[in-house]
PDB file of C-alpha atoms in Angstrom:
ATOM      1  CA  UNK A   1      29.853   3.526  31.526  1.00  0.00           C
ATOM      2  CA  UNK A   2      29.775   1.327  28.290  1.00  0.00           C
ATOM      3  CA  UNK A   3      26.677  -0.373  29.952  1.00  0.00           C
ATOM      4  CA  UNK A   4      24.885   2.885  30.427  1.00  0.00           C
ATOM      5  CA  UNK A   5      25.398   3.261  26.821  1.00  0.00           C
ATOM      6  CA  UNK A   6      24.389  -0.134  25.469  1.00  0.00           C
ATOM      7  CA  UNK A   7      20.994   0.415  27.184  1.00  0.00           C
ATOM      8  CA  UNK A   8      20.564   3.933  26.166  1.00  0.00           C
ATOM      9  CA  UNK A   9      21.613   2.808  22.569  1.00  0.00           C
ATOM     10  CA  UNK A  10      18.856  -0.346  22.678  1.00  0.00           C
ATOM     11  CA  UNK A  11      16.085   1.725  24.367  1.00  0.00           C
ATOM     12  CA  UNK A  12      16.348   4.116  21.348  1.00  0.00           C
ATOM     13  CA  UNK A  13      16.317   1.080  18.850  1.00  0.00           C
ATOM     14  CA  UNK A  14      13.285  -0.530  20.551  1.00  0.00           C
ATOM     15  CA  UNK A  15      11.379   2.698  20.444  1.00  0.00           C
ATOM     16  CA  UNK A  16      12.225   3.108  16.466  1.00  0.00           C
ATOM     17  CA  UNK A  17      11.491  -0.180  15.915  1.00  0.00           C
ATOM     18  CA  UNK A  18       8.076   0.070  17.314  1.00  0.00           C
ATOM     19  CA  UNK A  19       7.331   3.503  15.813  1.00  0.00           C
ATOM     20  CA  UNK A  20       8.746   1.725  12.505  1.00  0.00           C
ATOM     21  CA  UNK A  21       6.184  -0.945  12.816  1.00  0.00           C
ATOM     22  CA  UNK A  22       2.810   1.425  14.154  1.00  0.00           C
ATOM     23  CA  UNK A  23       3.687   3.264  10.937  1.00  0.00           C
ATOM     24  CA  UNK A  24       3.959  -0.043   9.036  1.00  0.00           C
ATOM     25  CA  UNK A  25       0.738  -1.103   9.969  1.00  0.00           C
ATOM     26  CA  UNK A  26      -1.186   2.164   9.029  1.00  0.00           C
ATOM     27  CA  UNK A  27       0.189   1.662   5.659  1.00  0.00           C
ATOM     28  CA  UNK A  28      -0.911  -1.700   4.960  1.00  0.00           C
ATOM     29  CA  UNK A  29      -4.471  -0.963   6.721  1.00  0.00           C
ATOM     30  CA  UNK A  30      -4.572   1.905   4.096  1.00  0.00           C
ATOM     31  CA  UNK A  31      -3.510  -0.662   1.251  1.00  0.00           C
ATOM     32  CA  UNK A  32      -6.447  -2.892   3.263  1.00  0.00           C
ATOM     33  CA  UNK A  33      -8.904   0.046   2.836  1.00  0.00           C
ATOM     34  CA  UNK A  34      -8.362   0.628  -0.804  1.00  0.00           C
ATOM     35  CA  UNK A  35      -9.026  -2.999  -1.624  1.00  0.00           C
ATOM     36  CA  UNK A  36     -11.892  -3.110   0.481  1.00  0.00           C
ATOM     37  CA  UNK A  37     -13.250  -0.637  -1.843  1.00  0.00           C
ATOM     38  CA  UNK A  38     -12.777  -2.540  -4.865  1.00  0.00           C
ATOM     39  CA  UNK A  39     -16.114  -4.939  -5.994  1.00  0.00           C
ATOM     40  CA  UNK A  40     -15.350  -8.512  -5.381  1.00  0.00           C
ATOM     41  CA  UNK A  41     -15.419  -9.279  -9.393  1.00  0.00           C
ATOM     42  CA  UNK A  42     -12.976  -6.370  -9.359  1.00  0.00           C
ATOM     43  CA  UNK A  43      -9.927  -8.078  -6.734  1.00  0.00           C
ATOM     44  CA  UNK A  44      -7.010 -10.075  -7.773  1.00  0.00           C
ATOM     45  CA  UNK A  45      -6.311 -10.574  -4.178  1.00  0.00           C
ATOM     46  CA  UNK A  46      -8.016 -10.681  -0.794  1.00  0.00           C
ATOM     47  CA  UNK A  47      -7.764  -7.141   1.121  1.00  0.00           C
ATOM     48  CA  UNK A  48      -6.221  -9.159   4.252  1.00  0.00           C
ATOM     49  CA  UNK A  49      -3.332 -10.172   2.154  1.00  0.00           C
ATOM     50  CA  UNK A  50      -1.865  -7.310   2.243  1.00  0.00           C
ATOM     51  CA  UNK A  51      -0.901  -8.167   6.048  1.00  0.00           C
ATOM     52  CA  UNK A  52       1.570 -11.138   4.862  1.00  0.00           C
ATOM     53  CA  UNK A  53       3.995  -8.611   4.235  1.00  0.00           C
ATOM     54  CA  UNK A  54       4.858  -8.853   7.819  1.00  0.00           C
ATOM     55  CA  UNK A  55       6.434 -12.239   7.218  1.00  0.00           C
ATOM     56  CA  UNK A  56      10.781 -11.507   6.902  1.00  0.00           C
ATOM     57  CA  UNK A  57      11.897 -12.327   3.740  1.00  0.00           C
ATOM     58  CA  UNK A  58       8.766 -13.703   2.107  1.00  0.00           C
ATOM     59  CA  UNK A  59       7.496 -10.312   1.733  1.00  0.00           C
ATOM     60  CA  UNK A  60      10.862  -9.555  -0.593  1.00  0.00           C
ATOM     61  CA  UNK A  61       9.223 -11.709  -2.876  1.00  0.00           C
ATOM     62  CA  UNK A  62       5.893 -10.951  -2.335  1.00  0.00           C
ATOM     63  CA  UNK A  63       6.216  -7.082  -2.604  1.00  0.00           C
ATOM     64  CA  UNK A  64       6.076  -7.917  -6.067  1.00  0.00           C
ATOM     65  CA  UNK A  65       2.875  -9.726  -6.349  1.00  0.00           C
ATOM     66  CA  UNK A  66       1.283  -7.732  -4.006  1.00  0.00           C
ATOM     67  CA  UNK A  67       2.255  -4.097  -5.743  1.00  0.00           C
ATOM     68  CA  UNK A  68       1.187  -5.728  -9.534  1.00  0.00           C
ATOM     69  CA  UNK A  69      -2.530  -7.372  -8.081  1.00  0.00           C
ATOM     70  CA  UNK A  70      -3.185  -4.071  -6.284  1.00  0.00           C
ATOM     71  CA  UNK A  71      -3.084  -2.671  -9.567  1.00  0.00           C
ATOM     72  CA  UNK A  72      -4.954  -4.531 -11.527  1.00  0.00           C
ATOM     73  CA  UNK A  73      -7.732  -4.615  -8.878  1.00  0.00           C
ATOM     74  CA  UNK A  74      -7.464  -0.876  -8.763  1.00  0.00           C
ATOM     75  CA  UNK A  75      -7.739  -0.391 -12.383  1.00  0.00           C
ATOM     76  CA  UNK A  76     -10.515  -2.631 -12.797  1.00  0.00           C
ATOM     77  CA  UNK A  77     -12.308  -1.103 -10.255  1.00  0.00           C
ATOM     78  CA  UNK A  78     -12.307   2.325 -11.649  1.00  0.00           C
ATOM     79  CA  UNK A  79     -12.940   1.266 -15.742  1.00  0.00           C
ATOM     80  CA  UNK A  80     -15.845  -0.921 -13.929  1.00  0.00           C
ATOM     81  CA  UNK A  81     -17.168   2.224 -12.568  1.00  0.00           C
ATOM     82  CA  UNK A  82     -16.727   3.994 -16.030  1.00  0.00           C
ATOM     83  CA  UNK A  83     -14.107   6.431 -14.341  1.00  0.00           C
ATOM     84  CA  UNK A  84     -10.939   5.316 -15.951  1.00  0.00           C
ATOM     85  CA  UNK A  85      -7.601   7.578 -14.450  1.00  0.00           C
ATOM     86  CA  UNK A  86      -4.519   8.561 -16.122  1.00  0.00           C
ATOM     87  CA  UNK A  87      -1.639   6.593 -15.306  1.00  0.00           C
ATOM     88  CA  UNK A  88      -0.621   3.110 -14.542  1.00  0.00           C
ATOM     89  CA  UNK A  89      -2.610   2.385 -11.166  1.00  0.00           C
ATOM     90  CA  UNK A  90       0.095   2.570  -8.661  1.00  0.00           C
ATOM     91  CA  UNK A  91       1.985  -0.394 -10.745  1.00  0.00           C
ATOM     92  CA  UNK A  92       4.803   1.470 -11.638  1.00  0.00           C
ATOM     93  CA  UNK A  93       5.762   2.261  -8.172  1.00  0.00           C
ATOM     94  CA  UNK A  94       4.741  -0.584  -6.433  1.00  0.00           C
ATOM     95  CA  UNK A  95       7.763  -1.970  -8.667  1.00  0.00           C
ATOM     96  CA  UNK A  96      10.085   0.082  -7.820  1.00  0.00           C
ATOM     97  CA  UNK A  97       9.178  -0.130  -4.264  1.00  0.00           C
ATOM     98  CA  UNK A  98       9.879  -3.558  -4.291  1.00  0.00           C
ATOM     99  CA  UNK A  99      12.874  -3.843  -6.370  1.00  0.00           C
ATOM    100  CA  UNK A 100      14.601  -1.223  -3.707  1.00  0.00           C
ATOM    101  CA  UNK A 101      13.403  -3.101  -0.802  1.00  0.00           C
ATOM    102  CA  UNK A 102      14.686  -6.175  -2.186  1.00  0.00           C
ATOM    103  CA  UNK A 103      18.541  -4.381  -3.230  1.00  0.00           C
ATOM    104  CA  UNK A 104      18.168  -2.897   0.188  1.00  0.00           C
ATOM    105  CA  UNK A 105      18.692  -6.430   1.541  1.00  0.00           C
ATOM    106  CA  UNK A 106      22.129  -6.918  -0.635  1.00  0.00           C
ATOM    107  CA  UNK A 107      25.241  -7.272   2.144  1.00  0.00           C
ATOM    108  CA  UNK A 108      26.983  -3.487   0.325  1.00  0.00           C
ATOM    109  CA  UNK A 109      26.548  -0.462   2.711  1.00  0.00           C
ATOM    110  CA  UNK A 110      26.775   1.903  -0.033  1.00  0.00           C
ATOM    111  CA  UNK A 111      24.010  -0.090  -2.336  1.00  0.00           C
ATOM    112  CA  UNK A 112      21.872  -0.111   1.348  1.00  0.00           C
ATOM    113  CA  UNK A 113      21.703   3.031   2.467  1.00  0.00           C
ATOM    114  CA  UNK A 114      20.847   4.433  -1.480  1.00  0.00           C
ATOM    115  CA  UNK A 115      18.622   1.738  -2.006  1.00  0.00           C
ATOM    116  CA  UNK A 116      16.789   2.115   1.816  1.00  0.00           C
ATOM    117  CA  UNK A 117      16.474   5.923   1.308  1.00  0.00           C
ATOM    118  CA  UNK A 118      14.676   5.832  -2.398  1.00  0.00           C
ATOM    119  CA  UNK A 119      12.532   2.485  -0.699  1.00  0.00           C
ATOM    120  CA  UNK A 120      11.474   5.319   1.740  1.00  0.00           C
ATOM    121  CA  UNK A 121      10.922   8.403  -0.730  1.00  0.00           C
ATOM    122  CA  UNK A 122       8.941   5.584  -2.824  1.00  0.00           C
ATOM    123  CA  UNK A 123       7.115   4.481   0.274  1.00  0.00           C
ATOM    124  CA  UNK A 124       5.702   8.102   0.931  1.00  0.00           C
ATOM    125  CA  UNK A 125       4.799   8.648  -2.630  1.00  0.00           C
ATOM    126  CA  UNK A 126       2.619   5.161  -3.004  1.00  0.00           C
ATOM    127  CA  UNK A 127       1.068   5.515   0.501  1.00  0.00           C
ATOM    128  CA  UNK A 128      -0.348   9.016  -0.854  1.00  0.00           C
ATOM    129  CA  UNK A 129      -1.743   8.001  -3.704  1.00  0.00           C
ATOM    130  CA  UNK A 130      -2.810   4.552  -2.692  1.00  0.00           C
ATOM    131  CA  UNK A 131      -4.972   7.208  -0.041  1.00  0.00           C
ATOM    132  CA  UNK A 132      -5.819   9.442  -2.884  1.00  0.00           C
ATOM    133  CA  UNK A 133      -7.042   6.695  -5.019  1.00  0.00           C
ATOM    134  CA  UNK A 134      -9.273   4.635  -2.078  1.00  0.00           C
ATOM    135  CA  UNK A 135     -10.616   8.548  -1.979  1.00  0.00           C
ATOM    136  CA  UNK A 136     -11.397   8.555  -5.252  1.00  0.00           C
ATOM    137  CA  UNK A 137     -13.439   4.944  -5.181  1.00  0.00           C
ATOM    138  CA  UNK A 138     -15.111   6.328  -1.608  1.00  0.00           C
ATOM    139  CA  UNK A 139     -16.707   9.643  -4.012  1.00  0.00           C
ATOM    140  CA  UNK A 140     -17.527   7.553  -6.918  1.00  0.00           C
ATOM    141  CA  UNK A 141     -20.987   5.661  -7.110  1.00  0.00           C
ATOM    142  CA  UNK A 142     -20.573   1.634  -6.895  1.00  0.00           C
ATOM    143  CA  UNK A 143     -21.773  -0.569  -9.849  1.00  0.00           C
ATOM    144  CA  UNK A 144     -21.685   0.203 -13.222  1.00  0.00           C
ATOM    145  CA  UNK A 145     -20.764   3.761 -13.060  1.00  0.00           C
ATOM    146  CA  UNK A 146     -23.550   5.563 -13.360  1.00  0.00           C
ATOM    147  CA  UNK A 147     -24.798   8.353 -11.330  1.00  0.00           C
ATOM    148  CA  UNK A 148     -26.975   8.153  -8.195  1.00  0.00           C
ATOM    149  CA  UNK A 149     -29.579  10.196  -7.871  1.00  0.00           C
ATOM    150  CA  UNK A 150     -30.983   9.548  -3.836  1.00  0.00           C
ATOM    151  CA  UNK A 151     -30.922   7.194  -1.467  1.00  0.00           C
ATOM    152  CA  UNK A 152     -34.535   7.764  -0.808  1.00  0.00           C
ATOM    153  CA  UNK A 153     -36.066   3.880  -1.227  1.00  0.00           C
ATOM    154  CA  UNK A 154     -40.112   6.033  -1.814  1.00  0.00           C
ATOM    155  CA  UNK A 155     -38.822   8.082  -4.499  1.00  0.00           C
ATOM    156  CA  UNK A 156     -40.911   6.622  -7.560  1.00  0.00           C
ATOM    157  CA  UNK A 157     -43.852   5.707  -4.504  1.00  0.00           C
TER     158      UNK A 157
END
């Protein structure tokens, strides 16, 4: 009886687990994609960083570096394009999302589950616009921001 119910119990883990870690990796391909966008004058990190969050514990520590370079590449991809946004480039919460998934960690139930459920409210928000930013670079023109007119190579022939 207890058996049946230990394996029914660790069948269900397993499966979150791996949907928990499918969904993880869409995320940091979409962090991936939105540094791919950037100009290579423009990155503070390489795009296949991101995928060293997978490491336990490291990426406690490294959620913060990550969050702040993604930033700055961001924002210096958009005022290189002459298409400056509002706002702080994600760097606000990229903070926060690291500072709860590093009091998530903390051995308190209470501090845990708070801390776990704003890490995955925060999560949401900065995977949508992370998506609505790489958007943004995708519709804008590359190099110095100004507008193209054709891709037509015989247009002054």
């Amino acid at each position: 009886m207890y058996g049946d119910m230990l394996l029914t119990l660790g069948i269900f883990v397993f499966i979150g687990l791996a949907i928990g870690i499918v969904i993880y990796v869409f995320y940091l391909k979409n962090l991936q994609d939105l540094l791919k966008e950037c100009d290579q004058s423009n990155l503070q990190m390489p795009p296949v960083n991101v995928w060293l969050m997978f490491i336990p514990f490291f990426s406690i520590v490294y959620a913060f570096i990550m969050y702040s370079k993604i930033s700055e590449s961001v924002k210096r991809e958009f005022e290189s394009r002459n298409a400056s946004q509002s706002g702080d480039y994600l760097k606000t919460l990229g903070l926060v999302l690291a500072i709860l998934g590093a009091v998530s960690v903390i051995p308190i139930d209470a501090l845990k589950g708070i801390a776990g459920l704003g890490s995955l409210v925060i999560f949401i928000i900065y995977w949508v616009k992370a998506a609505e930013m790489k958007n943004k670079l995708r519709s804008l023109p590359k190099g110095d921001g100004g507008v193209k007119l054709s891709d037509n190579p015989d247009l002054l022939d």
